Coordinates of C-alpha atoms and ligand atoms in Angstrom, one line a residue:
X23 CA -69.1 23.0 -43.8
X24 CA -66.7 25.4 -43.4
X25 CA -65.8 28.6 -46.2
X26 CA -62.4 30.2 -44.9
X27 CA -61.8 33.5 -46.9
X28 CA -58.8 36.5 -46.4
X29 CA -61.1 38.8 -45.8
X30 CA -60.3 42.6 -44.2
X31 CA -63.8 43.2 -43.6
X32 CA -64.3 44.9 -40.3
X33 CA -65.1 42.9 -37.3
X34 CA -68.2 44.9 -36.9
X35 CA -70.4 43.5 -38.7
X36 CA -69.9 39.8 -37.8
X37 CA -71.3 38.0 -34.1
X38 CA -67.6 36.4 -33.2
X39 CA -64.5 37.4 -33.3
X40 CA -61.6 35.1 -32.2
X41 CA -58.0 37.2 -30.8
X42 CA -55.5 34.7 -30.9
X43 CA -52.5 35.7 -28.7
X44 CA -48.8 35.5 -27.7
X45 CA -48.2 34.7 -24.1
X46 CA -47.0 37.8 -22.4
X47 CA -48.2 40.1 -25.6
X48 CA -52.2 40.7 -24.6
X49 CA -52.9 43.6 -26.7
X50 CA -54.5 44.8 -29.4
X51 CA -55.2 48.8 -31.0
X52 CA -59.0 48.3 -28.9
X53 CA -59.2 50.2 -25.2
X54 CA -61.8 48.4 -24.1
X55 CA -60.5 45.1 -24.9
X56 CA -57.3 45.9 -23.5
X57 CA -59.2 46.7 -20.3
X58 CA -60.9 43.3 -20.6
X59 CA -57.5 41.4 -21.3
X60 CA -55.5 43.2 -18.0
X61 CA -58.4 41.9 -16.2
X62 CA -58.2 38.5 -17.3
X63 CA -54.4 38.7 -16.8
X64 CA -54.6 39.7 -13.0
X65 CA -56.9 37.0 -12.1
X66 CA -55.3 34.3 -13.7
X67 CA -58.0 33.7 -15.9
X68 CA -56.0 34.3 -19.6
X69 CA -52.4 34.4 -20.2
X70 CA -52.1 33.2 -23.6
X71 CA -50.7 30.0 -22.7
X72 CA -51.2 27.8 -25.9
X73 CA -53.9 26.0 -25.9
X74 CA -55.9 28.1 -23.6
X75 CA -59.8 30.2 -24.6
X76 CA -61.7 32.5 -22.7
X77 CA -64.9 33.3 -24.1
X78 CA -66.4 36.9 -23.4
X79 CA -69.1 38.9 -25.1
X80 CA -69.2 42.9 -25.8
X81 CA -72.1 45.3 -27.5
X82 CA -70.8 47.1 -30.3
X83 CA -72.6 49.8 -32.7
X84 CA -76.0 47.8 -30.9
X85 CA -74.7 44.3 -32.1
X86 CA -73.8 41.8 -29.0
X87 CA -70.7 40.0 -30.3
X88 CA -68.5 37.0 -28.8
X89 CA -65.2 37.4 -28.1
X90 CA -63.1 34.1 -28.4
X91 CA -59.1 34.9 -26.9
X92 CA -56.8 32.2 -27.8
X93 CA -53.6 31.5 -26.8
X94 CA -51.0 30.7 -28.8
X95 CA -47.9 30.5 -26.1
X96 CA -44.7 32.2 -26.7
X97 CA -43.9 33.2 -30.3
X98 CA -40.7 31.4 -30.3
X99 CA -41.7 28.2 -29.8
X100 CA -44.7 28.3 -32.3
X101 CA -45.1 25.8 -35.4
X102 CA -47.6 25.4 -37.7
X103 CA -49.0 22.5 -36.9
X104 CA -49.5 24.4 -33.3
X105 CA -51.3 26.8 -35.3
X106 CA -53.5 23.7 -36.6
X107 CA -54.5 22.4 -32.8
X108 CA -55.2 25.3 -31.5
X109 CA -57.5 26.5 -34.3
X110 CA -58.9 23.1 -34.3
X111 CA -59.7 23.4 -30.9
X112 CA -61.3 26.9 -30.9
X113 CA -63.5 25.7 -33.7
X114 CA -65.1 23.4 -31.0
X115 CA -65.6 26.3 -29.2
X116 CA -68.3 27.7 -31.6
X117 CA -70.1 25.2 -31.2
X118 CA -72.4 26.4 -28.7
X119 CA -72.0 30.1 -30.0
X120 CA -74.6 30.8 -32.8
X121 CA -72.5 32.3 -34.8
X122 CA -72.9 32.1 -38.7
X123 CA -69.8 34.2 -39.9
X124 CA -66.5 34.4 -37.5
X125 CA -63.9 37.0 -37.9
X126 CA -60.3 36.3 -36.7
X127 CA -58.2 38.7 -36.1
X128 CA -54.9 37.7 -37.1
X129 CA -52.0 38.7 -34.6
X130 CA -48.8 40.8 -35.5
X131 CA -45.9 38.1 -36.2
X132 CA -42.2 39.0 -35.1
X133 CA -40.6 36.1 -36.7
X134 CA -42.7 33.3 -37.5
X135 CA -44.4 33.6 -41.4
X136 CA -47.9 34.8 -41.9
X137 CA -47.5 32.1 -44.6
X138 CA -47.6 29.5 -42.0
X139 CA -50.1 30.9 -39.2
X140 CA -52.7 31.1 -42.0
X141 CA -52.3 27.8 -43.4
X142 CA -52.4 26.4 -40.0
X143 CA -55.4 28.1 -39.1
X144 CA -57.2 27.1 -42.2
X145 CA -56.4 23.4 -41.5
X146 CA -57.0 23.5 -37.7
X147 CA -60.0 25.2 -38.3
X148 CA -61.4 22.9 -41.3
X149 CA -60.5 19.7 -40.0
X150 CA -61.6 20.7 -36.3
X151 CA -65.1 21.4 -37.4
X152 CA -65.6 18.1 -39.1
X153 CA -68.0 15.6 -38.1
X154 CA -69.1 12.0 -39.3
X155 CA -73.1 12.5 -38.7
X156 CA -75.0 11.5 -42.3
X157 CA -76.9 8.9 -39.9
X158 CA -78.1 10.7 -37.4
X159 CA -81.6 11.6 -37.5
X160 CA -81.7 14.5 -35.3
X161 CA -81.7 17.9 -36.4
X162 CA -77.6 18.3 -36.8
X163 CA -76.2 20.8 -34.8
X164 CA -73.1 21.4 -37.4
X165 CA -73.9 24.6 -39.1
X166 CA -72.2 26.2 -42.2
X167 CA -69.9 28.6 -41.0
X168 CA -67.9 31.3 -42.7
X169 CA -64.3 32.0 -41.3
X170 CA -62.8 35.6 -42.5
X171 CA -58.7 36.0 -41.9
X172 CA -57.8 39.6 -41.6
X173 CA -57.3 42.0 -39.0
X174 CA -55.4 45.1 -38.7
X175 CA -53.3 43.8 -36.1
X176 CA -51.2 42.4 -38.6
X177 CA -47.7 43.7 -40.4
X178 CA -48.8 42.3 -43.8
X179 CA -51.0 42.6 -46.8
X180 CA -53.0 39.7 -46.4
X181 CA -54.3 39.8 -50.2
X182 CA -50.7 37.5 -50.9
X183 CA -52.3 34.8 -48.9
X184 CA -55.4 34.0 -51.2
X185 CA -53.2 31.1 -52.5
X186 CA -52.3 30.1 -49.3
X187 CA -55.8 29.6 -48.0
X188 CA -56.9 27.8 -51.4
X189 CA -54.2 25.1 -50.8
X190 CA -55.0 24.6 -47.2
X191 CA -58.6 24.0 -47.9
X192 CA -58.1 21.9 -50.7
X193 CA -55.5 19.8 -48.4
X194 CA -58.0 19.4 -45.8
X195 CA -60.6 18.6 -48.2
X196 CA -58.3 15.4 -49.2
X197 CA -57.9 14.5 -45.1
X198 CA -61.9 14.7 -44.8
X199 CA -62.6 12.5 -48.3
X200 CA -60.3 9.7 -46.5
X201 CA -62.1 10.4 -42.7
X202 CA -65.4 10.0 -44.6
X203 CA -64.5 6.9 -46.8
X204 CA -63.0 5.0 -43.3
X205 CA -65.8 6.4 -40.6
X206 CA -68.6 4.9 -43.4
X207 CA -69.5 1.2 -41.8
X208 CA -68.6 -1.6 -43.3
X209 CA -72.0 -2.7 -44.0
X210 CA -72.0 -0.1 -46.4
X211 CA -68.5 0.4 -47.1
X212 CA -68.1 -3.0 -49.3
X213 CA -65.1 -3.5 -51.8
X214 CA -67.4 -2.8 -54.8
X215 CA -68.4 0.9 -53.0
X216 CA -64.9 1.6 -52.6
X217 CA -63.8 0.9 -55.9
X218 CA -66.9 2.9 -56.8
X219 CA -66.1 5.8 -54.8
X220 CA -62.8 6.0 -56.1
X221 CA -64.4 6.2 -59.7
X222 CA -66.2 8.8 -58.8
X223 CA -64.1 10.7 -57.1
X224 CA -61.2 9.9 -60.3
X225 CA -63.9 12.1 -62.1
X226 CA -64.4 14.6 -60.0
X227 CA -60.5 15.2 -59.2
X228 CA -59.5 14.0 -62.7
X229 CA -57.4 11.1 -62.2
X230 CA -58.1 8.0 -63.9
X231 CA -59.3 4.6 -62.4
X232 CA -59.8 0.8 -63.5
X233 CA -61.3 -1.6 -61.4
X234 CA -60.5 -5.1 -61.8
X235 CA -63.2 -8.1 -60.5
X236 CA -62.7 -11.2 -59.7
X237 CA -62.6 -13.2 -62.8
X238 CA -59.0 -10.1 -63.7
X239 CA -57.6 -10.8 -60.2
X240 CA -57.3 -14.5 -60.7
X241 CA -55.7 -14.1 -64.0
X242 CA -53.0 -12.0 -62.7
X243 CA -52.6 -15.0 -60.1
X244 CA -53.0 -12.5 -57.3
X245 CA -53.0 -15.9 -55.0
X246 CA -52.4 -14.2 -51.6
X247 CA -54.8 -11.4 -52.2
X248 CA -57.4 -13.8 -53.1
X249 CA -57.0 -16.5 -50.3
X250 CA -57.8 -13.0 -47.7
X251 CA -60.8 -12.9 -49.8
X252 CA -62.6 -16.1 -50.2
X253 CA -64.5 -16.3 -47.3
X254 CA -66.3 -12.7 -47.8
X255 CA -69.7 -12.9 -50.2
X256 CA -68.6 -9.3 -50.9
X257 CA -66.0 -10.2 -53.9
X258 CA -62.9 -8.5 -53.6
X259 CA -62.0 -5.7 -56.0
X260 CA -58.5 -4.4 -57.6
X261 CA -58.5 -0.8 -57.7
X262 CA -55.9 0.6 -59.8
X263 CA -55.6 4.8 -59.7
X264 CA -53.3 7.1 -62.4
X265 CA -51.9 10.1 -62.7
X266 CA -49.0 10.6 -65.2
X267 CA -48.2 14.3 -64.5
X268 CA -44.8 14.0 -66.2
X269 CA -45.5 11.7 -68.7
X270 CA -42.6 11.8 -71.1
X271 CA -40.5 10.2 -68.0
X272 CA -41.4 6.6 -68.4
X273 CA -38.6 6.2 -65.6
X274 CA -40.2 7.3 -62.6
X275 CA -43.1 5.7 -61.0
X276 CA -44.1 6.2 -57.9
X277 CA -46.6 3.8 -56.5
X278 CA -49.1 4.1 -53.6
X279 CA -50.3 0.7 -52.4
X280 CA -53.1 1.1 -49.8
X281 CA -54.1 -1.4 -47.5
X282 CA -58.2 -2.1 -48.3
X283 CA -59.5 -4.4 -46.0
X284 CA -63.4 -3.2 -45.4
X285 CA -64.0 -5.5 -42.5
X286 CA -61.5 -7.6 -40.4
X287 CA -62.9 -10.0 -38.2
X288 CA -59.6 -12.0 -37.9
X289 CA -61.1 -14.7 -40.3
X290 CA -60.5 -18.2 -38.0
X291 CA -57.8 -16.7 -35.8
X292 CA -60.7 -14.8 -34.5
X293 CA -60.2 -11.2 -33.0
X294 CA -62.0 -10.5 -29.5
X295 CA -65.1 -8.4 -29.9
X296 CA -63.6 -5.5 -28.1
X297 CA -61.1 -5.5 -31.0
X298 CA -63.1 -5.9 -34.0
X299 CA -65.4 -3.3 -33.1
X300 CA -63.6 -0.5 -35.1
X301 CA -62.0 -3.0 -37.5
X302 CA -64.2 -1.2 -40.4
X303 CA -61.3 1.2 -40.4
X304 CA -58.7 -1.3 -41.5
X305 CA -58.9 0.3 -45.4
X306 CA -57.3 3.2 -43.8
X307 CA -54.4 3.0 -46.0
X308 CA -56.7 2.7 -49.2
X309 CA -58.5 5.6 -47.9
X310 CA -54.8 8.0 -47.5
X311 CA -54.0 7.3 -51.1
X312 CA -57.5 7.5 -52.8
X313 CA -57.3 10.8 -50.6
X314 CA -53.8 11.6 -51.8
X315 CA -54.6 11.0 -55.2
X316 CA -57.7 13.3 -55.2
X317 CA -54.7 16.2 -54.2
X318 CA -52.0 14.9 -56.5
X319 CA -54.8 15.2 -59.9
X320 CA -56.3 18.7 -58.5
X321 CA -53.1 20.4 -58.3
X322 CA -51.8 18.1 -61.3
X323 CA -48.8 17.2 -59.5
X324 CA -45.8 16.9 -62.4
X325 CA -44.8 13.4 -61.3
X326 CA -46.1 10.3 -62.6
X327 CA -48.2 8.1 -59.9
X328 CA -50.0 4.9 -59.4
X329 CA -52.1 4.3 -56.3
X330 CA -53.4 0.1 -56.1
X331 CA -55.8 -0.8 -53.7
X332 CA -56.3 -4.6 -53.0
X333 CA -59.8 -4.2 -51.9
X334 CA -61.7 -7.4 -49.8
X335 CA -63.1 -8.3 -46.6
X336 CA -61.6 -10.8 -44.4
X337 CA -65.0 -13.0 -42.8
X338 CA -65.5 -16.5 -42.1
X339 CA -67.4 -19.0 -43.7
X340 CA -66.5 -22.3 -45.2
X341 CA -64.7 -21.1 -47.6
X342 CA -62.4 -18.6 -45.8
X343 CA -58.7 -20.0 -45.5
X344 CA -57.6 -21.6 -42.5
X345 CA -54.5 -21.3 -40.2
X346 CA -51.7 -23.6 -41.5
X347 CA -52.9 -23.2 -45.1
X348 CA -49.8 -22.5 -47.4
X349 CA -50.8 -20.1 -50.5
X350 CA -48.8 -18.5 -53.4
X351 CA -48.2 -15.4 -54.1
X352 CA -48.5 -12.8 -57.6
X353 CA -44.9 -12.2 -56.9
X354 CA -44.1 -16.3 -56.8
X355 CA -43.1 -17.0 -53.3
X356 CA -45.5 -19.5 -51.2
X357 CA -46.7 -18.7 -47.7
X358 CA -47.3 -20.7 -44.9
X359 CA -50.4 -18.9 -42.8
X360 CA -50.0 -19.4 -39.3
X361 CA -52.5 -16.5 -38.5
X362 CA -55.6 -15.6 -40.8
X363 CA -55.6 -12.3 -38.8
X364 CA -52.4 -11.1 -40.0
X365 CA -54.4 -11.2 -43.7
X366 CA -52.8 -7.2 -44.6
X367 CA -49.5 -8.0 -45.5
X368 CA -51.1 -11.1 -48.0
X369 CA -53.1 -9.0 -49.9
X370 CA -50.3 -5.5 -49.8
X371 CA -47.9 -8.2 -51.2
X372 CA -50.0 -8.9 -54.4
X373 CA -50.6 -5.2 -54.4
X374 CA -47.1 -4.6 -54.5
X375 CA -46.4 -7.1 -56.9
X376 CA -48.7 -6.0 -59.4
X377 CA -47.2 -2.1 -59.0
X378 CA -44.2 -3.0 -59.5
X379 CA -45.2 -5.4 -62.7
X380 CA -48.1 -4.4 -64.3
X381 CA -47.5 -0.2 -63.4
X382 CA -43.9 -0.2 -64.0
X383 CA -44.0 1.4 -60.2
X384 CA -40.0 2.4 -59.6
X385 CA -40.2 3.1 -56.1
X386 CA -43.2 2.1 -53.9
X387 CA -44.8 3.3 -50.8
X388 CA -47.4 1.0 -49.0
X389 CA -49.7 2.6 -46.0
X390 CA -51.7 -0.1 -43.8
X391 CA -53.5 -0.4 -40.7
X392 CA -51.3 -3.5 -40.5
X393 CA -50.4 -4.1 -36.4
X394 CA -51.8 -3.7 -33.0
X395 CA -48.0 -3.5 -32.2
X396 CA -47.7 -0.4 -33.8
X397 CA -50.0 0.8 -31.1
X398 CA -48.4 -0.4 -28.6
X399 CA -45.0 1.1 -29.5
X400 CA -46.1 4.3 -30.9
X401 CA -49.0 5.2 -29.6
X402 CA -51.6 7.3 -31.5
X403 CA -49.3 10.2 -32.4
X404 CA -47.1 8.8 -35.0
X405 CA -46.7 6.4 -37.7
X406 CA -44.0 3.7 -37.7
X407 CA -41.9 3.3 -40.8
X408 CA -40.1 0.2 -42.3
X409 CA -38.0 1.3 -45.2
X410 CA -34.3 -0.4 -47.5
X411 CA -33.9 3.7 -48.3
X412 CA -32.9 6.4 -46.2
X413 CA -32.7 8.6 -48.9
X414 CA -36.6 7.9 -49.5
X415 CA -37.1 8.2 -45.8
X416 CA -35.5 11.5 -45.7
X417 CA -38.3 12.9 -47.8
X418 CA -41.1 11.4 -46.1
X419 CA -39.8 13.2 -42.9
X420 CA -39.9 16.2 -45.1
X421 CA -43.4 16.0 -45.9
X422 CA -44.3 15.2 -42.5
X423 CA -42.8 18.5 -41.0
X424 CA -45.3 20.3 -43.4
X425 CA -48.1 18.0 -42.6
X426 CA -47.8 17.5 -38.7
X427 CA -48.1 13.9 -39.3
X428 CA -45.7 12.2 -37.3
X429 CA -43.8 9.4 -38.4
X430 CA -40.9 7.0 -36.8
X431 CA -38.3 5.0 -38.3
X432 CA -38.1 1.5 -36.9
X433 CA -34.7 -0.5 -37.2
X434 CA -34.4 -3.4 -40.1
X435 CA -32.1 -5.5 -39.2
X436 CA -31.5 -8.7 -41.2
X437 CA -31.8 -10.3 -37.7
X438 CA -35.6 -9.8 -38.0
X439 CA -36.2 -10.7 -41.5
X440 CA -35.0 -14.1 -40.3
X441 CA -38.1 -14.5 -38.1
X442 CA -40.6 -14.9 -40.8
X443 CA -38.9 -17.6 -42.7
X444 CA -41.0 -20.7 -42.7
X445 CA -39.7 -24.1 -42.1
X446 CA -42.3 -25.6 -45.3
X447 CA -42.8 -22.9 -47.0
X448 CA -40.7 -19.6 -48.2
X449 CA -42.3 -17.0 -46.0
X450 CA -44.5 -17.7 -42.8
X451 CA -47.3 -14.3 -42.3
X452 CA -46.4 -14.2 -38.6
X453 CA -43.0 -13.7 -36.9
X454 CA -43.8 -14.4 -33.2
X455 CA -45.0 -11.7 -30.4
X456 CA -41.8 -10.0 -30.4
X457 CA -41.2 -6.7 -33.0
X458 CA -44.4 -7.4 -34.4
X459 CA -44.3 -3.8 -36.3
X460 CA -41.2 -4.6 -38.0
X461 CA -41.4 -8.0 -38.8
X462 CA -44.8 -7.2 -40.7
X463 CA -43.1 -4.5 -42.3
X464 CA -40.3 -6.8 -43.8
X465 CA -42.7 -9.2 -44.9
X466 CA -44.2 -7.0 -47.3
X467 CA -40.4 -6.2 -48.3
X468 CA -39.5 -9.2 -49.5
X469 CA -41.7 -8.3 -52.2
X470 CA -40.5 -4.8 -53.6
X471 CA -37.8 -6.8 -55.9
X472 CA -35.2 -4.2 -54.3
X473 CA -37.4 -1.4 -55.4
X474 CA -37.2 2.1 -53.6
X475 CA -39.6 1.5 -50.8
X476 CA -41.3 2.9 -47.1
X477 CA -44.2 1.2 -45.7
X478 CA -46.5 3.3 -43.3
X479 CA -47.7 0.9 -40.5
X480 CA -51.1 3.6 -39.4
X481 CA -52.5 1.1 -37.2
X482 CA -52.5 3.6 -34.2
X483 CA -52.7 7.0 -35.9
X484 CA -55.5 6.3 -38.7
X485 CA -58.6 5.8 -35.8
X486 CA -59.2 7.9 -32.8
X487 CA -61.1 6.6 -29.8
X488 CA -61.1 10.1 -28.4
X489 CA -60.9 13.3 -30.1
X490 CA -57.3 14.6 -29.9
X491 CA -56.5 18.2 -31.4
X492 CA -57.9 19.1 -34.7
X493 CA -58.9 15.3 -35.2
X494 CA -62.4 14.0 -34.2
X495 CA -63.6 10.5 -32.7
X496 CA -63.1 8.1 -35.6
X497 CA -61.1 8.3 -38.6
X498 CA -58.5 11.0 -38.5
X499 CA -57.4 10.6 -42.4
X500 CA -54.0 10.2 -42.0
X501 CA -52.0 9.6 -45.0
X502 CA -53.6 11.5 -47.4
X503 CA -51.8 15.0 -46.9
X504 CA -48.2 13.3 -46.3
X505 CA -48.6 11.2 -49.3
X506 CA -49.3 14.0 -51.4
X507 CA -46.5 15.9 -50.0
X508 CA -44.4 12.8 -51.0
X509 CA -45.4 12.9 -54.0
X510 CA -44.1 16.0 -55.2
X511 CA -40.8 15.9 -53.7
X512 CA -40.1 12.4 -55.5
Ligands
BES27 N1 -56.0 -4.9 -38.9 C1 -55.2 -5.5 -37.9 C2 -54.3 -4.5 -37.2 C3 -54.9 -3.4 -36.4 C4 -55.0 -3.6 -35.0 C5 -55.3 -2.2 -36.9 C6 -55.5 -2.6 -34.2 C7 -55.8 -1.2 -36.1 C8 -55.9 -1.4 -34.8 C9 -54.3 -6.6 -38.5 O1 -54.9 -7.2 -39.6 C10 -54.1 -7.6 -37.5 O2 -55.0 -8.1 -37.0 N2 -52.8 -7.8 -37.2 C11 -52.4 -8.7 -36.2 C12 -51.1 -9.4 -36.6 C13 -50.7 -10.5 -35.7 C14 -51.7 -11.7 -35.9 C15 -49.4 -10.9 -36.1 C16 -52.3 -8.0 -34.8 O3 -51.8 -6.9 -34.8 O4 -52.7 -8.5 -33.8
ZN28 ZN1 -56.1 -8.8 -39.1
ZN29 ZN1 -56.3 -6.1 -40.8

């Protein structure tokens, strides 16, 4: 745990103190620091290229302390979520200092806003420090730490910033709620523990939740939903989240559809061990909008939103449904399944179906770990996007510039929606091995009756096989901070 605080306390009295720095600006109102830094400079050892530490330790008033220098690179070229990595990776840093409480000394700014560095500094630092470990037995080396922001280095009053602080902890809160729900294995992690977890967390964060069982979810005729489902002895759940912020609008919906799959092994169309091993992740989308959510209720967003999670697990057994079957749908179209590992978009569609008719959703969002393509294409740094809006996409790309979550639009061309038409059947859940992003993406919007709509494919940015900036091994919680930011631009 981390407690980040504005704080103007002098740096005397704490056993770390991090200088962050502009390249060609190492300074600060200290001589003997500034006799440490033109040392450092000479030899090449610490120039304030961004990115870049050096660790060094002084005795003051009898106290040994660690000096952490960080570089920042050139002002100019500095954005927040700069600010984020390279807080996030100093925090690693501390690791094997013992420090308790750390005192950062903010830098004077010429141009870019105090606003800004401190947020991104709270984040980087917040969501650096996290780690999944509630199963390790040995004594945990992650300690509670205590972060102070101030400095007199600075051309503000920091007091202004309190705000600033609160919102950037509370937004990396939401981040680590969804690493924590995706990172927890899927032994544990069972539809009925989600849809608990989201109750609980409805109470905490004051949103409300219903859960729907099986018995509800096959009187809603939620046919593709279910077919993903029936081969799991873990019953699927409907989770349904609220927040009516504006209530007197009973125009405006906005709904979040999350996929939930808690394990995917493929079903019969069988995924390759080396594939299914992080396949507990695949309710990554469920986890960015019970995450988002939790944000939306705290602050008490003044928009009206619906989050639905089509919770199951997609196992085989005898029961489980079988390549070639053809299935209906909530929405009314029939599918023929050519591949019971592209099982997402079946139960998203049902999702979306019963937003859109049972919430009264007028514009919908849906967020999945939906295909490996997106991998390929994209990579683990940003999030492909299907969308029939580009005044809807022009606000996600909003949001992300204040979250640093990338995302990339992806062409939808009626030329592709033609590839998942089936020759028996409406709709076929596979278009072929070619544009395997998009084509997954239209599937699901043939659904959204001509609904406002974006679908987030998070295949590649939700899980990390290596940490990468402020985001450790494992779930990164992606989604949950755009969403939100969504949200209250809509
Ligand atoms: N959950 C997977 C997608 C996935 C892959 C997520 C890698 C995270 C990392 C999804 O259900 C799936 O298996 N999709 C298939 C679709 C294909 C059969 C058309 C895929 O991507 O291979
Ligand atoms: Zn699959
Ligand atoms: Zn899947």
């Amino acid at each position: 745990m981390i407690k980040v605080t504005i704080n103007k306390k002098a740096c005397r009295e704490v056993d770390t103190i991090i200088f962050p720095f502009f390249e060609g600006n190492l300074s600060i109102p200290n001589e003997e620091v500034n006799n440490t830094l033109k040392r450092l400079e000479e030899r090449d050892q610490f120039k304030g290229a961004f990115g870049t530490t050096f660790n060094s330790t002084r005795t003051k008033d009898g106290r040994v302390q660690d000096i952490v220098f960080l570089g920042l690179g050139k002002e100019d070229g500095l954005t927040v979520d700069k600010v984020r990595k390279a807080f996030g990776k100093v925090i690693k840093n501390l690791e094997t200092l013992k420090s308790s409480e750390v005192f950062v000394g903010l830098p004077y700014l010429e141009k870019f806003e105090m606003a800004g560095f401190v947020k991104g500094a709270t984040e980087g630092l917040i969501l650096g420090a996290y780690k999944f470990d509630k199963y390790s037995t040995e004594e945990k080396k992650a300690k509670d730490l205590i972060v102070d922001l101030g400095g007199h280095r600075c051309n503000v009053e920091l007091d202004q910033f309190e705000a600033v602080v609160e919102e950037a902890v509370m937004l990396s809160e939401g981040t680590i709620i969804a690493r924590d729900l995706v990172n927890e294995p899927a032994n544990i992690m069972i539809p009925s523990l989600l849809a608990d977890e989201a109750v609980k967390l409805g109470k905490e964060f004051g949103f409300e939740v219903e859960v729907k069982d099986l018995k509800e979810i096959e009187e809603l005729g939620m046919e593709a939903f279910l077919n993903v489902a029936k081969g799991s002895i873990n019953e699927p759940k409907l989770i349904v989240m609220r927040h009516f912020g504006e209530p007197d609008n009973k125009d405006k919906r906005l709904a979040l559809v999350g996929k939930g799959l808690t394990f995917d092994t493929g079903g019969y169309s069988l995924k390759p061990s080396t594939s299914m091993d992080t396949m507990k992740s695949d309710m990554g989308g469920a986890a960015a909008v019970i995450g988002a959510m939790c944000l939306i209720a705290q602050k008490n967003i003044k928009k009206n939103v619906v989050a639905v999670v089509a919770a199951c697990e997609n196992a085989i057994s005898g029961a489980s449904y079988k390549p070639g079957d053809i299935i209906g749908s909530m929405g009314g179209k029939n599918i023929e399944v050519l591949n019971t590992d592209a099982e997402g978009r079946l139960t998203l569609v049902d999702a979306v179906t019963y937003a859109i008719r049972k919430e009264g959703a007028s514009e919908v969002v849906d967020i999945a770990t939906l295909t490996g393509a997106a991998l390929v294409a994209l990579g683990t740094t940003a999030t492909g996007v299907v969308t029939n809006n580009d005044e809807f996409y022009n606000d996600l790309e909003k949001a992300s510039s204040l979250t640093g979550e990338k995302v990339w639009k992806l062409p939808a061309f009626e030329e592709y929606k033609k590839l998942i038409k089936s020759d028996i059947a409406d709709l076929k859940n596979v278009g072929g091995r070619h544009a395997g992003t998009i084509t997954a993406g239209l599937f699901i919007g043939e659904f959204v009756e001509d609904k406002p709509w974006l679908h987030l494919d998070i295949a590649g940015t939700a899980w990390l096989g290596s940490a990468v900036d402020y985001c450790p091994k494992g779930a990164t919680g992606e989604g949950a901070r755009i969403l939100y930011e969504l949200a209250k631009l809509r």
